[in-house]
mmCIF file of C-alpha atoms in Angstrom:
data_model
loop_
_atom_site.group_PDB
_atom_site.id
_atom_site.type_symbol
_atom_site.label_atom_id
_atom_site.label_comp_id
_atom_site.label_asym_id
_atom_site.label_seq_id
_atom_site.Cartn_x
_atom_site.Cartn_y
_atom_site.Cartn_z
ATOM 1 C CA UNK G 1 48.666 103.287 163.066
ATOM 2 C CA UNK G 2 51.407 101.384 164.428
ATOM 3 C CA UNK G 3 51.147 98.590 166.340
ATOM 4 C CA UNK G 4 52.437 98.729 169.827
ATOM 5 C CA UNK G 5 54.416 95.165 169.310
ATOM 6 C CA UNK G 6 56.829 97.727 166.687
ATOM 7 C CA UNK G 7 57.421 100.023 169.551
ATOM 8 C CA UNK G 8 58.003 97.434 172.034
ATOM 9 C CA UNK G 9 60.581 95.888 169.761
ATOM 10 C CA UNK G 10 62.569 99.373 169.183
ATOM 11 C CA UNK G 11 63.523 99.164 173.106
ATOM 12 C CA UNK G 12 67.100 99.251 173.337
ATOM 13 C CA UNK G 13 66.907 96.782 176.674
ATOM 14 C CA UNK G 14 65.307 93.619 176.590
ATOM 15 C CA UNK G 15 63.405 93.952 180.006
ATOM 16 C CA UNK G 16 61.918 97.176 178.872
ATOM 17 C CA UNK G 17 59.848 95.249 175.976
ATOM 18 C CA UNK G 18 57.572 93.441 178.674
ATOM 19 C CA UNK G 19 54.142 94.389 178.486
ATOM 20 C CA UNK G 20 50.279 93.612 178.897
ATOM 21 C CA UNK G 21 47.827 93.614 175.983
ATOM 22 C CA UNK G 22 45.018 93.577 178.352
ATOM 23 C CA UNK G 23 44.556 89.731 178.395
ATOM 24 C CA UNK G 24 48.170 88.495 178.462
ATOM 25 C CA UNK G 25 51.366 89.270 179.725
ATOM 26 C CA UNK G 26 54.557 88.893 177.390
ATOM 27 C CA UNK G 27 57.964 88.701 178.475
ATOM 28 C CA UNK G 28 60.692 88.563 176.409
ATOM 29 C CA UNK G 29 63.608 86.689 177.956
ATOM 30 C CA UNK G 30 61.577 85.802 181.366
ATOM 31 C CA UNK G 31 64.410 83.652 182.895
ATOM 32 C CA UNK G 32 66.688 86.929 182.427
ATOM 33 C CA UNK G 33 63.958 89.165 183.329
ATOM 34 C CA UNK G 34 63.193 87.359 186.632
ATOM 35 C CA UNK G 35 66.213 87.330 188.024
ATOM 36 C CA UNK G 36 66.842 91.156 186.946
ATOM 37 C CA UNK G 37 69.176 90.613 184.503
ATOM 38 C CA UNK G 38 68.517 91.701 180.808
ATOM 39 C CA UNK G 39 70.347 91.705 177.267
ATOM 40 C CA UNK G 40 70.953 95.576 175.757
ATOM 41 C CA UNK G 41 70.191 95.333 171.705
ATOM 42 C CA UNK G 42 73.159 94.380 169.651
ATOM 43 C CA UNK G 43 73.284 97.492 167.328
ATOM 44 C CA UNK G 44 72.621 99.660 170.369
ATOM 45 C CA UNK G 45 75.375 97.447 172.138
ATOM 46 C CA UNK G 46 77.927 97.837 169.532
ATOM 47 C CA UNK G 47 77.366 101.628 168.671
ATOM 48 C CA UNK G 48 77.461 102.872 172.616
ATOM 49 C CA UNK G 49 80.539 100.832 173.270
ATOM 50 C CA UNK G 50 82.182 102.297 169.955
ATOM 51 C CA UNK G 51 81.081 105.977 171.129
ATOM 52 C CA UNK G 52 82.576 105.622 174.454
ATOM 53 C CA UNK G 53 85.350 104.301 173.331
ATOM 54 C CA UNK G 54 85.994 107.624 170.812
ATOM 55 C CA UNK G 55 84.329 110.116 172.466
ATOM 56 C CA UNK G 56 86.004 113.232 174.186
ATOM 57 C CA UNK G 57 84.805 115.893 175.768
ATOM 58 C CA UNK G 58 85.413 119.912 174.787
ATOM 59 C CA UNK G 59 88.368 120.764 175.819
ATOM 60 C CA UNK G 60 87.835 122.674 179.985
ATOM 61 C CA UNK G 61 89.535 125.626 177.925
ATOM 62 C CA UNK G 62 86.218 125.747 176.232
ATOM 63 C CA UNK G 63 83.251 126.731 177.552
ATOM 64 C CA UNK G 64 81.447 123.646 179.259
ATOM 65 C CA UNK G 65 78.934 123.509 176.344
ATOM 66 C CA UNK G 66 80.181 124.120 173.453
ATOM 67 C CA UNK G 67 78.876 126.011 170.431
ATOM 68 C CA UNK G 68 76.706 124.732 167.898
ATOM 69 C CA UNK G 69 79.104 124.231 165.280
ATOM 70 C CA UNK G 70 81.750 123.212 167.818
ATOM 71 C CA UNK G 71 79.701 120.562 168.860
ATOM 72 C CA UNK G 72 78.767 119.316 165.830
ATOM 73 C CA UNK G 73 82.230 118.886 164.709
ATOM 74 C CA UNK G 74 83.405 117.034 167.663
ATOM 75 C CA UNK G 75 80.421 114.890 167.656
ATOM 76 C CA UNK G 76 81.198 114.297 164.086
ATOM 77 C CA UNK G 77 84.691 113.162 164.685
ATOM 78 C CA UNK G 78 83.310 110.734 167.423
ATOM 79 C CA UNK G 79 81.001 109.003 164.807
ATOM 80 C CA UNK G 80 83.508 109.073 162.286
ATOM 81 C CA UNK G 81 85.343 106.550 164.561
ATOM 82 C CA UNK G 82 81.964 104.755 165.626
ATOM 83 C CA UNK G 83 81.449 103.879 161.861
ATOM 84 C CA UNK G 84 83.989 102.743 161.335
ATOM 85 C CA UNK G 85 84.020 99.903 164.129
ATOM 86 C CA UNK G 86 80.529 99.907 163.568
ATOM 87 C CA UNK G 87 79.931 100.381 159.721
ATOM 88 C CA UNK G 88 76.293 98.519 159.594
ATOM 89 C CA UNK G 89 74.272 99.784 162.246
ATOM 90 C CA UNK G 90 70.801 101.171 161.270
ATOM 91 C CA UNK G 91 71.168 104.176 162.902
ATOM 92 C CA UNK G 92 73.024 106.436 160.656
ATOM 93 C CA UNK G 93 70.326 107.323 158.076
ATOM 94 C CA UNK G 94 69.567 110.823 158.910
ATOM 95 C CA UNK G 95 73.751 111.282 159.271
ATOM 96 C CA UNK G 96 73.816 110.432 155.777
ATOM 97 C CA UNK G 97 71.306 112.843 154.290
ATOM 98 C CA UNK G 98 72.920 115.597 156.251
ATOM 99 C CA UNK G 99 76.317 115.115 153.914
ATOM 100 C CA UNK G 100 74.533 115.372 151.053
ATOM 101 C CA UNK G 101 73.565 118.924 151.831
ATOM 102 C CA UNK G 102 75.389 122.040 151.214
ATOM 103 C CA UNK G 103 77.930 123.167 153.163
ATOM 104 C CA UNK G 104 76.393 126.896 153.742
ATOM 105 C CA UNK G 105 77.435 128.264 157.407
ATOM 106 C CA UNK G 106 79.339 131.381 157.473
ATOM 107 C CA UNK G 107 80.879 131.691 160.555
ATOM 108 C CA UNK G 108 80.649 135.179 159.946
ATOM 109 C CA UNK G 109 77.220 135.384 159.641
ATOM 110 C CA UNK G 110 75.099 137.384 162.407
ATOM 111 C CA UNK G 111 72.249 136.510 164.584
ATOM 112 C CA UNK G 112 69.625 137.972 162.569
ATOM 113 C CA UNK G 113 71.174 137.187 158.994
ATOM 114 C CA UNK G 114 68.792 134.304 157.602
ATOM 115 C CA UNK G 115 71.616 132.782 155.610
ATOM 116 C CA UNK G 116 74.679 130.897 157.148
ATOM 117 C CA UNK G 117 73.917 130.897 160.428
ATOM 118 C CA UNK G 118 73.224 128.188 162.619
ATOM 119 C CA UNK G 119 70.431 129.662 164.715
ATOM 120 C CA UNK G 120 68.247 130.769 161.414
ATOM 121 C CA UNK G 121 68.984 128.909 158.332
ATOM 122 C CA UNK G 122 67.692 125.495 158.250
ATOM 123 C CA UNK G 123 69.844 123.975 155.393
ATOM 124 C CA UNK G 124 72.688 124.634 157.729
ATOM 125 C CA UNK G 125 70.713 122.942 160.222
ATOM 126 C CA UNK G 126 69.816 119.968 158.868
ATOM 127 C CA UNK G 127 73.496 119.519 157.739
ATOM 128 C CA UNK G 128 74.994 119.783 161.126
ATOM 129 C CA UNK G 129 72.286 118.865 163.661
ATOM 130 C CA UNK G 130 72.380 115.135 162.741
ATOM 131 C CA UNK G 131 76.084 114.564 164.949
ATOM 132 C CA UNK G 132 74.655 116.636 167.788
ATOM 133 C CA UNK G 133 71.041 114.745 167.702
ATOM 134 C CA UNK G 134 73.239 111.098 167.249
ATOM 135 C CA UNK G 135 75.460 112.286 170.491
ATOM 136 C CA UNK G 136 72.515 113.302 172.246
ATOM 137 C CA UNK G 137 70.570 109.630 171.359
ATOM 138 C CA UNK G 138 73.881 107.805 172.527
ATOM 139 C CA UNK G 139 73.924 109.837 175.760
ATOM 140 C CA UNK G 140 70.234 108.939 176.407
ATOM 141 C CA UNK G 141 71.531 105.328 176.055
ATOM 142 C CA UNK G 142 74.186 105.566 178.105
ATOM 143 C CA UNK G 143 71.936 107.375 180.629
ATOM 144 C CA UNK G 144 69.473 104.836 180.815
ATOM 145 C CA UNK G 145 72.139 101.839 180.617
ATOM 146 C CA UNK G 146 73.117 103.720 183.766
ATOM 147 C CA UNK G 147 69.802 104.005 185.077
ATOM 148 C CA UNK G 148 68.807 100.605 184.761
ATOM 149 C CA UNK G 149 72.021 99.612 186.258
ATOM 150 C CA UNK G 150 71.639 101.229 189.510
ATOM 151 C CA UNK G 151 68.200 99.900 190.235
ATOM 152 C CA UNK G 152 69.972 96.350 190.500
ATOM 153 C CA UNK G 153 69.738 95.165 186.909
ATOM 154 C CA UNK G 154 72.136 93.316 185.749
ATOM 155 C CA UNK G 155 72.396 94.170 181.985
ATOM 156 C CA UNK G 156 74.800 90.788 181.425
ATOM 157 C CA UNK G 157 75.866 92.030 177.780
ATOM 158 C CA UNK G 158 76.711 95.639 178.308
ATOM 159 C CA UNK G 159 79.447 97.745 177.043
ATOM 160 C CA UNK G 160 82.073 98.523 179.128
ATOM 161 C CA UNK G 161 81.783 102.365 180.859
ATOM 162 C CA UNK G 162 84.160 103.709 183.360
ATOM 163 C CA UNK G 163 82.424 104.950 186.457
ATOM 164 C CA UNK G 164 84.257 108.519 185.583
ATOM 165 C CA UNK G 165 83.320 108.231 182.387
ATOM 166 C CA UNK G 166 81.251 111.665 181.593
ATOM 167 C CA UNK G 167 78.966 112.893 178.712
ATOM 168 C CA UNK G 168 76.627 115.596 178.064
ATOM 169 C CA UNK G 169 74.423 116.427 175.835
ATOM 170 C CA UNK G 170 74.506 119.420 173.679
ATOM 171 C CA UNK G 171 72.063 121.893 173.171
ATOM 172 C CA UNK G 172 71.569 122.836 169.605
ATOM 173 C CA UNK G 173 69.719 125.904 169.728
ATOM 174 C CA UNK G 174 70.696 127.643 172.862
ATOM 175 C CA UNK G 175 73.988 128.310 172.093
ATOM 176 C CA UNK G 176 74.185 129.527 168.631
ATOM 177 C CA UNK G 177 76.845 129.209 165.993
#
């Protein structure tokens, strides 16, 4: 198994890696934590900051959520920029793979056509899921950053997010290709 110290330690907010074995307590950063303040994880820090920085959202003559392949394409142009001011983050394994792949969607392709198409062949899948699953993991961040942030803590180290600032997650399967 893995031990729970690992998990703890993939947190992407310091305050959140606090915990009780069953005989101790352990707080990471306790003169942050106790006055509700708390450090966000550098790699984390840098990549969120990088993606709000470069994102955009579909254009409003769009529909609100875009397409599969749509969305994978501007997600993809987002990270291109992210990498670019971020180039060593650990987080871009999967992104990598997914290049490697073939390039197989036809955007001719129908809905019941097993080849091509987004909703039923899985090599096109696994080459252009990866941007939408890294946009959706950076909006979880962001959400939480929020989160946090509202319930009073101050997260002294975080990237800089307008108040307007708005992101949404995109649905891979629901919306076809």
């Amino acid at each position: 198994g893995i031990p729970v110290s690992s998990l703890l330690n993939g947190f992407d907010l310091e305050i959140c890696k606090a915990s009780f074995d069953g005989k101790k307590f352990h707080i990471p950063d306790p003169h942050l934590t106790f006055a509700a303040k708390t450090k966000m994880e550098t790699n984390r820090r840098a990549v969120v900051g990088s993606y709000v920085k470069h994102h955009r959202e579909p254009p409003e003559v769009e529909e609100q959520y875009p397409m599969a392949m749509a969305a994978s394409r501007l997600a993809s142009s987002t990270i291109r920029a992210v990498r670019k001011d971020v180039p060593n983050a650990p987080f871009y394994r999967l992104l990598d793979v997914a290049v490697t792949l073939p390039d197989r969607y036809n955007p001719y392709a129908g809905l019941f056509d097993r080849r091509g198409s987004f909703m039923n062949d899985s090599v096109v899948q696994a080459k252009f899921a990866p941007p939408i699953q890294f946009h959706n993991w950076c909006c979880a961040l962001i959400d939480r950053l929020r989160k946090y942030q509202k319930r009073g803590i101050d997260v002294v180290d975080a990237p800089t997010i307008a108040v307007n600032f708005r992101i949404e997650r995109y649905d891979i399967m629901c919306h076809g290709g």
